mmCIF file of C-alpha atoms in Angstrom:
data_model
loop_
_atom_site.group_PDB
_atom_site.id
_atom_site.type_symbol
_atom_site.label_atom_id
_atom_site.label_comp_id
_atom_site.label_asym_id
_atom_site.label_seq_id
_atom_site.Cartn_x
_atom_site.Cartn_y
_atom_site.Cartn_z
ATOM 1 C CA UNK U 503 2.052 8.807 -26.113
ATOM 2 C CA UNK U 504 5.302 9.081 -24.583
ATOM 3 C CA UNK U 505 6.323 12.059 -22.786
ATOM 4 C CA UNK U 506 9.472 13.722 -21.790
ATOM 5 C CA UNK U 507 10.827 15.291 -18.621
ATOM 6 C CA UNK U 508 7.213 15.322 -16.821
ATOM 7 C CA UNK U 509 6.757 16.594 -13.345
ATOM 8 C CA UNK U 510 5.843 13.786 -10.680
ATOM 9 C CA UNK U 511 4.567 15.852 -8.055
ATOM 10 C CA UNK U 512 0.608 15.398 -9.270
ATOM 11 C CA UNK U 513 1.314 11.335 -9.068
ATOM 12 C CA UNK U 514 2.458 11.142 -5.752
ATOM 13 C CA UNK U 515 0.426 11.481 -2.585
ATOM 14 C CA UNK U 516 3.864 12.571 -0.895
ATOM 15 C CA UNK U 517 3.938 16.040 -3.454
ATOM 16 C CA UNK U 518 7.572 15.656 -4.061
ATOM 17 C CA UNK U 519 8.514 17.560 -7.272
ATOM 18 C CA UNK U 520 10.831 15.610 -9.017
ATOM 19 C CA UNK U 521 10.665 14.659 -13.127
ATOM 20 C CA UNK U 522 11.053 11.158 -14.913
ATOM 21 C CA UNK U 523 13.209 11.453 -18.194
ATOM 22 C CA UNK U 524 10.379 9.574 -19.706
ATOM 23 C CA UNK U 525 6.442 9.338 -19.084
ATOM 24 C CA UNK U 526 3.578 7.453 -20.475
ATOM 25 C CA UNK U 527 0.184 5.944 -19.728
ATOM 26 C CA UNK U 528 -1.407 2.775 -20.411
ATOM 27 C CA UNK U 529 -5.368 1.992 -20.362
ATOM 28 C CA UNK U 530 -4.738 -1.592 -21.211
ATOM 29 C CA UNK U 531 -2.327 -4.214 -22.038
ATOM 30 C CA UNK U 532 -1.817 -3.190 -25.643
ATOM 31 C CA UNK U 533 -1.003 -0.219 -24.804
ATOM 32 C CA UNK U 534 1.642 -1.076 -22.357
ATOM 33 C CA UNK U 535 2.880 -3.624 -25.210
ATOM 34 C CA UNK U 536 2.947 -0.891 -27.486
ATOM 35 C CA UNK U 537 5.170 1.774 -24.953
ATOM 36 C CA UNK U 538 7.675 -0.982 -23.969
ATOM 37 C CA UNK U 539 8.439 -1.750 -27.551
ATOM 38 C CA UNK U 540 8.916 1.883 -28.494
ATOM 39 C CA UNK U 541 12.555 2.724 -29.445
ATOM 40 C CA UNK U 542 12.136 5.764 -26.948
ATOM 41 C CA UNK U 543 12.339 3.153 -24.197
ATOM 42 C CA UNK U 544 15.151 0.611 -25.029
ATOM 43 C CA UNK U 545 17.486 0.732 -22.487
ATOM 44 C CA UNK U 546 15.688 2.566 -19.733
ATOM 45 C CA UNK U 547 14.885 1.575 -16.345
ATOM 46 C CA UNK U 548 11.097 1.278 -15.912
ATOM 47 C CA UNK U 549 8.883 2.017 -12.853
ATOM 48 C CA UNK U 550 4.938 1.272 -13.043
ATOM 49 C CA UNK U 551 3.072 3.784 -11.178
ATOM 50 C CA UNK U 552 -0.655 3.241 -9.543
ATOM 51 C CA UNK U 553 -2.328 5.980 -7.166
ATOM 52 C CA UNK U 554 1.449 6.926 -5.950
ATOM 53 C CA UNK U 555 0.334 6.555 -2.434
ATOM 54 C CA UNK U 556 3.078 4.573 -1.230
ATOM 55 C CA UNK U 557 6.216 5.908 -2.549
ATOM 56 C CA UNK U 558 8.806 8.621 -1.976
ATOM 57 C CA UNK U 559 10.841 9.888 -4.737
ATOM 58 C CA UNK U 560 14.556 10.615 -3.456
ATOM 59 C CA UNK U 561 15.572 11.739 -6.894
ATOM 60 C CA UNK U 562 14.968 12.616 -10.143
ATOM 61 C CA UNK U 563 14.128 9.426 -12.190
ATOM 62 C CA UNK U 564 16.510 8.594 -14.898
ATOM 63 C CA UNK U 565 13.514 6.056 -17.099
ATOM 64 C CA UNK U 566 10.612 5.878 -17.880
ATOM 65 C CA UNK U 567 7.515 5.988 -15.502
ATOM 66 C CA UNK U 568 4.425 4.355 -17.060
ATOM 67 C CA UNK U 569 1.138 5.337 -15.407
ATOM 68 C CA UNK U 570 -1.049 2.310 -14.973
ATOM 69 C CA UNK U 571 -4.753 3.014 -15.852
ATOM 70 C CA UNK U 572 -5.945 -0.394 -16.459
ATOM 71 C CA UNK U 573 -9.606 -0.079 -15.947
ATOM 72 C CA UNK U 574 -12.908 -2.513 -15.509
ATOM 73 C CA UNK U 575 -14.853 -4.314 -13.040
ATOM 74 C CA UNK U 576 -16.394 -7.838 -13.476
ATOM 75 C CA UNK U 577 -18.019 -10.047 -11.202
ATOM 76 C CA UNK U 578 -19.301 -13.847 -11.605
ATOM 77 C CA UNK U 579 -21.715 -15.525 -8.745
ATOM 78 C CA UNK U 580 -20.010 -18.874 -7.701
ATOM 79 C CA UNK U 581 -23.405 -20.343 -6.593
ATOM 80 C CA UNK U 582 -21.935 -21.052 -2.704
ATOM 81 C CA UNK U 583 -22.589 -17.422 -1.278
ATOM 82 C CA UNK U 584 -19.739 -16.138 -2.452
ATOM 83 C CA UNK U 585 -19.312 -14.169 -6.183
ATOM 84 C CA UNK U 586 -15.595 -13.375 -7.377
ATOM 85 C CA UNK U 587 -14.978 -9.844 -8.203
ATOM 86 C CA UNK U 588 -12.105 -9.100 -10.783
ATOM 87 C CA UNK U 589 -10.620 -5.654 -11.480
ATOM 88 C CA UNK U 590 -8.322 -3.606 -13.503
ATOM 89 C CA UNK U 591 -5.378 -2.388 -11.977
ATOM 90 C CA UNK U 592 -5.773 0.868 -12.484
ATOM 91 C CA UNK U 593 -9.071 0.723 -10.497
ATOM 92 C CA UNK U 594 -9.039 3.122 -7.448
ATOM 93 C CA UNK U 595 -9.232 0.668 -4.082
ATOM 94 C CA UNK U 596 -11.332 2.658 -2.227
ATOM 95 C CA UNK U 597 -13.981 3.242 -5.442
ATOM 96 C CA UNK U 598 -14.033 -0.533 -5.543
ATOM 97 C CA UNK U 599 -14.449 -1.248 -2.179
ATOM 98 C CA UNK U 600 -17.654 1.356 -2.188
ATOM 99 C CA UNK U 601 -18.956 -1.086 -5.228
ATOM 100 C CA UNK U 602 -18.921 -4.087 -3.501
ATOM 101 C CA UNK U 603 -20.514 -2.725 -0.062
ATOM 102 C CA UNK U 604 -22.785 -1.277 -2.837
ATOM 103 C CA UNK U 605 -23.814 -4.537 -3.999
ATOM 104 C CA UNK U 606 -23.392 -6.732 -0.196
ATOM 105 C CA UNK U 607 -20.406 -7.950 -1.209
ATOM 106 C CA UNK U 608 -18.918 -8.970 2.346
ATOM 107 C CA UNK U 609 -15.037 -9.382 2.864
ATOM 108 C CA UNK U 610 -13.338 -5.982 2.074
ATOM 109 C CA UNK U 611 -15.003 -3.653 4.005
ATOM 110 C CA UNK U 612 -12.708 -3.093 6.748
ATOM 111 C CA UNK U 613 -10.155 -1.975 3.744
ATOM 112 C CA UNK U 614 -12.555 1.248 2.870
ATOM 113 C CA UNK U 615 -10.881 4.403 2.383
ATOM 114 C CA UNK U 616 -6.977 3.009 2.062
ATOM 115 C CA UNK U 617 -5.086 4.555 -0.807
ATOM 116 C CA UNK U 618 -3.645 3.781 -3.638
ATOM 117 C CA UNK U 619 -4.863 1.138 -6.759
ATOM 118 C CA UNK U 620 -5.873 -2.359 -7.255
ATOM 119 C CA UNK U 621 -2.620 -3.169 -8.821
ATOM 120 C CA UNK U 622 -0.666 -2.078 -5.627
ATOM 121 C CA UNK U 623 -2.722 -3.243 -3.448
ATOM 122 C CA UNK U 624 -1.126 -7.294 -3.906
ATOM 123 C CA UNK U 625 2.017 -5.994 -3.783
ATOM 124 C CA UNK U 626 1.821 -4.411 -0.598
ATOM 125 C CA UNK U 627 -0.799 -7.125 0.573
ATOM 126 C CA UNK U 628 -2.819 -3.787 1.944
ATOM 127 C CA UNK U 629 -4.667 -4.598 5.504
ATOM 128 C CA UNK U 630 -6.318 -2.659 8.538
ATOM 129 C CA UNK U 631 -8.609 -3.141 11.359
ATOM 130 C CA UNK U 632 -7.932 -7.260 11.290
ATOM 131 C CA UNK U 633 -8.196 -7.691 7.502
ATOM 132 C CA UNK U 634 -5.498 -8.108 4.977
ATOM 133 C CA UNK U 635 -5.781 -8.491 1.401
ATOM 134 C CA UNK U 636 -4.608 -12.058 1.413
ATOM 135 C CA UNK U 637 -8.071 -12.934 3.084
ATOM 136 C CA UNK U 638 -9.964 -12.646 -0.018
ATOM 137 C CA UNK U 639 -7.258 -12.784 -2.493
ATOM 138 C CA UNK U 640 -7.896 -15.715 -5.745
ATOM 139 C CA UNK U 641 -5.404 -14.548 -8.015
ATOM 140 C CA UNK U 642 -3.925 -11.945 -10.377
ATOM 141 C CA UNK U 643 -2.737 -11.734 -14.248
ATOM 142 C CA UNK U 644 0.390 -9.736 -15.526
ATOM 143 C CA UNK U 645 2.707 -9.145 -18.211
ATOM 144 C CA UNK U 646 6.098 -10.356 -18.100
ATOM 145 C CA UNK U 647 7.861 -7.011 -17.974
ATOM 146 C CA UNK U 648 11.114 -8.441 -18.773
ATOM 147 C CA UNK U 649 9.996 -10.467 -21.718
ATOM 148 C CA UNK U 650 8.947 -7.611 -23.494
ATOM 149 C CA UNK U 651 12.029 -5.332 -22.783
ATOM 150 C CA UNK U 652 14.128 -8.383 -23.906
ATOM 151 C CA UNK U 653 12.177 -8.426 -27.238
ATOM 152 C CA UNK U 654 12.943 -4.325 -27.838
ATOM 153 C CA UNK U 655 16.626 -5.095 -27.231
ATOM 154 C CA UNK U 656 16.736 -7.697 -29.693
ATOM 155 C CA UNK U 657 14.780 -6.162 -32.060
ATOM 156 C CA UNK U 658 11.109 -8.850 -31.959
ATOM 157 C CA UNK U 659 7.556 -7.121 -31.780
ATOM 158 C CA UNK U 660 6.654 -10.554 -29.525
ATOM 159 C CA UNK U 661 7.106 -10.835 -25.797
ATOM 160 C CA UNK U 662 4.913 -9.782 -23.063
ATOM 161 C CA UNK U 663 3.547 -12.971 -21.978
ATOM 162 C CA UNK U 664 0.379 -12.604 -19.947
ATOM 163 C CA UNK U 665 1.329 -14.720 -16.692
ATOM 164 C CA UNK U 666 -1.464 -15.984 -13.871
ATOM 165 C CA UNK U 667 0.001 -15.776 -10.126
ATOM 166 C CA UNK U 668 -2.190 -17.363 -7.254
ATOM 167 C CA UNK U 669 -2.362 -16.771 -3.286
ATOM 168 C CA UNK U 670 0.422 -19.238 -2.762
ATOM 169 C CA UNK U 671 2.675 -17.799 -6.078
ATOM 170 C CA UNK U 672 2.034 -14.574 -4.390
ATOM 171 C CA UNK U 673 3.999 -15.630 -1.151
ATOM 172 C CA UNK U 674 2.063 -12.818 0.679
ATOM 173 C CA UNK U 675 3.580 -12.074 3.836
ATOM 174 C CA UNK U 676 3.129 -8.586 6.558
ATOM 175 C CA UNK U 677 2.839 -5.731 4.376
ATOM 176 C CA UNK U 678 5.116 -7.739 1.653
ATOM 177 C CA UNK U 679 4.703 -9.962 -1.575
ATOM 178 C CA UNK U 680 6.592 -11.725 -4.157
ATOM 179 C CA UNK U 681 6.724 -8.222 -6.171
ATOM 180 C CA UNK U 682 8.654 -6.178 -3.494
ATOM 181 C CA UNK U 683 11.365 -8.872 -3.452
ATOM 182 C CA UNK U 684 13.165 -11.752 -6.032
ATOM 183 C CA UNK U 685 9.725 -10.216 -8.851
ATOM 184 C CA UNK U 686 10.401 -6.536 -7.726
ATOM 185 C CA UNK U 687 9.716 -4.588 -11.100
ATOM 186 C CA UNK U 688 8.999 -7.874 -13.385
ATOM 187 C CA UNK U 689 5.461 -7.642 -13.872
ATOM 188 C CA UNK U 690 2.705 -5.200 -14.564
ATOM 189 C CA UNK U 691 0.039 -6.338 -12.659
ATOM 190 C CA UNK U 692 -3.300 -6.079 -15.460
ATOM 191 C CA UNK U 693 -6.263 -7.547 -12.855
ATOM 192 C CA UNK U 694 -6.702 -8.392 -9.604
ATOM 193 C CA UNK U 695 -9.872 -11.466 -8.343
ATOM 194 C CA UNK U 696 -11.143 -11.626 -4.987
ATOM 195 C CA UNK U 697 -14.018 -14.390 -3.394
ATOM 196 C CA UNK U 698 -16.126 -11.844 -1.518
ATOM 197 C CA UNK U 699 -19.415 -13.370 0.233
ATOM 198 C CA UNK U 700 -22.969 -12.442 -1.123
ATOM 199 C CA UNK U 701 -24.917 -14.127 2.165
ATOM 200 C CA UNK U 702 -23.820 -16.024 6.208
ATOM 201 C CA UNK U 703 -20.995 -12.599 6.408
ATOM 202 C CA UNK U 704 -18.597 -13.329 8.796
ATOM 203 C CA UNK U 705 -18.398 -9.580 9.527
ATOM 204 C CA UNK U 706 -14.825 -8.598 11.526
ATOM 205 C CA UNK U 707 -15.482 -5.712 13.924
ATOM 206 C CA UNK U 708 -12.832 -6.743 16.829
ATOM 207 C CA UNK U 709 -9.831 -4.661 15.644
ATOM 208 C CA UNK U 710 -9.336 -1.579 16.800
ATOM 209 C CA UNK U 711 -11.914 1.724 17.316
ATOM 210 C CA UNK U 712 -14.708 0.207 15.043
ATOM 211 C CA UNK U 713 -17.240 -1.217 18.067
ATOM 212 C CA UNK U 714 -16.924 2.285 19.384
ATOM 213 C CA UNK U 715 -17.356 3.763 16.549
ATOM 214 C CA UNK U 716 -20.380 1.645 15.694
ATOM 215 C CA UNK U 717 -22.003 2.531 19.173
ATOM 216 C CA UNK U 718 -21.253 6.716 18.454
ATOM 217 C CA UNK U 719 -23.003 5.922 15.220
ATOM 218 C CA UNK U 720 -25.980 4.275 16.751
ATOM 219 C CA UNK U 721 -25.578 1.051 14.309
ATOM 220 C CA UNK U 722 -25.696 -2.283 14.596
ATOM 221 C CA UNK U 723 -22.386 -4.152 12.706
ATOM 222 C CA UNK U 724 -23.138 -4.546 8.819
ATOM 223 C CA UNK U 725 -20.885 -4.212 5.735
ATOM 224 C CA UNK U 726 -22.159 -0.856 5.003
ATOM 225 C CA UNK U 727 -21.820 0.108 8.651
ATOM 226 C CA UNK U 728 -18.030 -1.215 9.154
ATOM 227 C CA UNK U 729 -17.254 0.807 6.395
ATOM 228 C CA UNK U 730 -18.684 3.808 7.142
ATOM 229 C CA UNK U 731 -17.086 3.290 10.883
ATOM 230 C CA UNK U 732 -13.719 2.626 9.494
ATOM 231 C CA UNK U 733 -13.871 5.762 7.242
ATOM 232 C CA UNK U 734 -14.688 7.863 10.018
ATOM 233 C CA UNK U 735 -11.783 6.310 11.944
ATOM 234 C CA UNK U 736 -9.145 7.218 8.956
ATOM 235 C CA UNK U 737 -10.236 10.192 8.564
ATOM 236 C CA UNK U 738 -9.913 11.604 12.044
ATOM 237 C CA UNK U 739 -6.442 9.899 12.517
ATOM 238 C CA UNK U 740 -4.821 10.428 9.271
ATOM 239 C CA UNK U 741 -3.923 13.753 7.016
ATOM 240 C CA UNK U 742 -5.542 13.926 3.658
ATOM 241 C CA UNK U 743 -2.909 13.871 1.244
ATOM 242 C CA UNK U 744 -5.097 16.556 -0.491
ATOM 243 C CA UNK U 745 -4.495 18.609 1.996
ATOM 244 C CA UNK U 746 -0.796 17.496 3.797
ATOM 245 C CA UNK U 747 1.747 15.407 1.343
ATOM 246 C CA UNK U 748 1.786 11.957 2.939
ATOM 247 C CA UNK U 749 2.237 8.170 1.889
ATOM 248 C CA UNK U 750 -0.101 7.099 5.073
ATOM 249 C CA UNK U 751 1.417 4.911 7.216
ATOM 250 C CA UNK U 752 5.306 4.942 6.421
ATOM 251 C CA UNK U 753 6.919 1.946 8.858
ATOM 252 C CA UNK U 754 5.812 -1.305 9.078
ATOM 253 C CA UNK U 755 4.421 -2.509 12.568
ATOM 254 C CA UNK U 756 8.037 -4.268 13.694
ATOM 255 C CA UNK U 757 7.593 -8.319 15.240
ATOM 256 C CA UNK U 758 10.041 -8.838 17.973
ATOM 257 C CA UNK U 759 11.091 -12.131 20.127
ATOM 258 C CA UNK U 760 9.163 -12.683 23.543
ATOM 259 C CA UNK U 761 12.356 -11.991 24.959
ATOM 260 C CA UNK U 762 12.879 -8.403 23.557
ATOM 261 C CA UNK U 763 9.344 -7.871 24.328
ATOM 262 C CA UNK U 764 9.470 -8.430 27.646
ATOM 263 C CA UNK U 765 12.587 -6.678 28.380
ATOM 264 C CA UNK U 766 10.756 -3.679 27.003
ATOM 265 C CA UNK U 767 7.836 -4.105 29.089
ATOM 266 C CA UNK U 768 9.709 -3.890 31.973
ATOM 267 C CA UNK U 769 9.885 -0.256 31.211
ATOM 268 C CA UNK U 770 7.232 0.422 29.424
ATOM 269 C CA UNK U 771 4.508 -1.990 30.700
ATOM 270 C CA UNK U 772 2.141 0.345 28.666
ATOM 271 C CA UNK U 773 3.481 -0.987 25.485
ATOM 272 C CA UNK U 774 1.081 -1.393 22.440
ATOM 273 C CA UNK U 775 1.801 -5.219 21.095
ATOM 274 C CA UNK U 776 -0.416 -7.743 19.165
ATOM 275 C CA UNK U 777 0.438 -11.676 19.280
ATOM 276 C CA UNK U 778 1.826 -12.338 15.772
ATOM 277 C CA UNK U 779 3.352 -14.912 14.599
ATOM 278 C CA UNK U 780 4.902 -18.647 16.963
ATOM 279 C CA UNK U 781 7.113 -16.555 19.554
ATOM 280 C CA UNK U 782 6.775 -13.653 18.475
ATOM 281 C CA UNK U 783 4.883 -10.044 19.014
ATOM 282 C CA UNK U 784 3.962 -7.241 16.696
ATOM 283 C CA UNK U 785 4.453 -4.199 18.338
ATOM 284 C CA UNK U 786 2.734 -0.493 17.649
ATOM 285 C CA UNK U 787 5.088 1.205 15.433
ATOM 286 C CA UNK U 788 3.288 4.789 16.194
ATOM 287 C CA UNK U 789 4.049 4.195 19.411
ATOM 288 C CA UNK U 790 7.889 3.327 19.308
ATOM 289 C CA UNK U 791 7.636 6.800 17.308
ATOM 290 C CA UNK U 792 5.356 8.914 19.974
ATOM 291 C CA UNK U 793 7.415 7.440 22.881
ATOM 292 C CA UNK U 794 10.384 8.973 21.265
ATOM 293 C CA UNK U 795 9.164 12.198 21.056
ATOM 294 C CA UNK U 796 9.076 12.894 17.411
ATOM 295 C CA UNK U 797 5.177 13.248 16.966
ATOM 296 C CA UNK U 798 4.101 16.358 16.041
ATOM 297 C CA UNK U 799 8.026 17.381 15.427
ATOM 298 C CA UNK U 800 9.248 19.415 11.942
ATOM 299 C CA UNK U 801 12.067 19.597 10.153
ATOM 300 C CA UNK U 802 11.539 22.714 7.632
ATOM 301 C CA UNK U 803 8.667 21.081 5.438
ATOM 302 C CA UNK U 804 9.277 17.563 6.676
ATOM 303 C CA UNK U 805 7.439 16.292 9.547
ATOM 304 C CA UNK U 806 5.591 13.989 11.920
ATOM 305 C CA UNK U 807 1.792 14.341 11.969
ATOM 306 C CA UNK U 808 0.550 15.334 14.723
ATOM 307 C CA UNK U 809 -2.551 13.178 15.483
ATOM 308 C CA UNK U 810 -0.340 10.060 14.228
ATOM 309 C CA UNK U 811 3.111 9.310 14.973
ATOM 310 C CA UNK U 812 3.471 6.594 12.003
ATOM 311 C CA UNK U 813 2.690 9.523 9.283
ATOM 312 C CA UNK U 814 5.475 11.650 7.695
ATOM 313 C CA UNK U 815 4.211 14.770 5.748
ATOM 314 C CA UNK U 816 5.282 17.408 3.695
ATOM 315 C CA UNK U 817 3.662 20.371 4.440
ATOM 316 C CA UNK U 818 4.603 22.194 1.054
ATOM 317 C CA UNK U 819 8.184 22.265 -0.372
ATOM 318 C CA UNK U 820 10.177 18.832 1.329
ATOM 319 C CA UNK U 821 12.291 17.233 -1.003
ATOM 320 C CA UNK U 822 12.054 13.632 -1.023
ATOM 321 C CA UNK U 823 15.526 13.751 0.731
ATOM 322 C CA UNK U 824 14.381 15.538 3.594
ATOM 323 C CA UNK U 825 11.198 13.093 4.125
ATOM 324 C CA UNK U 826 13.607 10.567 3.998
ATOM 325 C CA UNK U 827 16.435 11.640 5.934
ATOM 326 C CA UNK U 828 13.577 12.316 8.698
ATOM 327 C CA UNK U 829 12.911 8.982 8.420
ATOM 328 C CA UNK U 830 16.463 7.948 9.126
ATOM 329 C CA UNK U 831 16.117 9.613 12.213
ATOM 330 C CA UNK U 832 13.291 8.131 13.452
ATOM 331 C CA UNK U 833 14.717 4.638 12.701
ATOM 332 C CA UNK U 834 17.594 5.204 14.948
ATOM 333 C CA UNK U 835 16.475 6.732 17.779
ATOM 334 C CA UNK U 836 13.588 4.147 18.251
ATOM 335 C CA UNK U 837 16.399 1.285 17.628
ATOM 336 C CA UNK U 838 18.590 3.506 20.287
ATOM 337 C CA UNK U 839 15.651 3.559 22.754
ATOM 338 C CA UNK U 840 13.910 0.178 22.571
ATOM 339 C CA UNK U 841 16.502 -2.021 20.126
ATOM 340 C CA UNK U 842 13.851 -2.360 18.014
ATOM 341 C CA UNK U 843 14.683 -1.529 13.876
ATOM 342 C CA UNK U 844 12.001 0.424 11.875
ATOM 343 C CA UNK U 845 11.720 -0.677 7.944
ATOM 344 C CA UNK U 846 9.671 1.257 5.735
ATOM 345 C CA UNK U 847 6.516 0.483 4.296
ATOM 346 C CA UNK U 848 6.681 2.477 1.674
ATOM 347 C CA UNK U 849 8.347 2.258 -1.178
ATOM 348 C CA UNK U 850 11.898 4.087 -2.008
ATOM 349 C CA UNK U 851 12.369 5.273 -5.631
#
């Protein structure tokens, strides 16, 4: 059923309180087929929504937001140690994740607790403590969005052709994907198929806090260990968005030249950096933040969390403009202090 001018502010982890014109949810494909060809939509600009835990809403939005809910689980042994685990989109990450350390599937563990949906999790190619989603990754189905609007302008009940995108169709990249650039609101992702391992784990506990985390919880490394240590870890360092409006996480970890780096160390030889990719270093985006002085710092509702730098909240009645012109902020006085330029992870609506 399609709704009008419905209140966002329980589908985003941010709590911003702004309405879409238009408002429906689909539990599987047909029913997506069924909203995009309904007269009510023609026209309108669409935005498919999963957990909403990686998006600020600036504004009210003028189409149609359709609520993905695409549900199920399968899973099919390969016979090599390894079994390949397909899910609906509208699967909650963090409740699959708990199913496969449930059943010793190895490969995701280190990805326990993040926010947000299957379906959103390719798109951002989610990853923490030394894991990204593009380690396990097989492939994903979706609908051609565009097919189907095409077919409502013109009047056809066809369109919507289900479409099969692999690791290397995917073109995952830091935090990015195919679907935040040149397929940016095409598709709606329907499933999601990862090769997990069911025996010889190659479990990853370098990254990070986890060892000492392991040691303070008297356990040897295992998948359900790692994922009980990276829980812990989340959930002392980040808010709860139950609790304080937040999207996790909202700049990307910026890779600079050698050269830049170095010139910064000579300053700051404390710098947080991480080899990345031929020449160049990844450096700690929470701490270009903290070394500018904003953690912990408020601006009316909007703020910078104070146990982590690389978190803006809303602690009760920020508009999505003030999150973001905090943002802003941020962005140029770390570019002003180190040269270095911020981008958002998350998503701007």
């Amino acid at each position: 059923m399609i709704r009008a001018d419905i209140s966002l502010k329980s589908y985003n982890t941010f709590g911003i309180d702004v309405s879409a014109h238009r408002f429906a949810e689909a539990v599987s494909t047909d029913d997506f087929k069924s909203i995009m060809r309904s007269s009510d939509v023609k026209g309108l600009p669409i935005l498919i929504l999963g957990g909403g835990s990686n998006i600020l809403f600036r504004s009210e939005f003028p189409g149609i937001v359709i609520l993905n809910s695409i549900r199920g689980i399968e899973t099919k042994l390969t016979g090599d140690g390894h079994v390949i685990v397909k899910a609906g989109a509208g699967e909650i990450w963090h409740e699959l994740v708990m199913f496969c350390v449930s059943k010793g599937f190895g490969g995701i563990e280190n990805l326990s607790l993040i926010p947000g949906t299957v379906g959103a999790a390719p798109i951002q190619n989610i990853g923490a403590y030394g894991v990204e989603l593009k380690d396990v990754f097989v492939e994903l189905e979706a609908l051609d969005i565009s097919s189907l609007a095409h077919q409502n302008e013109i009047g056809h009940s066809g369109g919507g052709e289900k479409c099969l995108f692999s690791k290397a169709d995917c073109k995952f990249g830091y935090r990015d994907s195919v679907f935040k650039r040149e397929s940016k609101g095409k598709y709606l992702i329907t499933s999601v198929s990862f090769r997990l391992t069911t025996q010889n784990h190659q479990l990853n506990t370098a990254y990070g806090s986890i060892p000492d985390e392991l040691k303070k919880m008297g356990e040897e490394p295992s998948i359900d260990s790692i994922s009980e240590a990276v829980i812990r870890i989340r959930k002392s360092k980040l808010p709860n968005p139950e609790e304080i409006g937040n999207a996790g996480s909202f700049f990307k970890n910026p890779e600079v030249d050698l050269n830049l780096f170095e010139s910064i160390k000579i300053n700051f030889p404390e710098i947080v950096a991480y080899p990345a990719s031929e020449g160049k270093m990844k450096l700690a985006a929470g701490w270009l933040v903290e070394k500018c002085g904003w953690k912990g710092r408020r601006e009316g509702d909007a703020g910078v969390h104070e146990k982590q730098a690389l978190v803006l909240v809303n602690y009760g009645n920020a508009t999505g403009a003030d999150i973001y012109n905090l943002a802003m902020k941020v962005q140029t006085s770390v570019f002003e202090k180190f040269g270095v330029k911020l981008e958002p992870e998350v998503n701007l609506v």
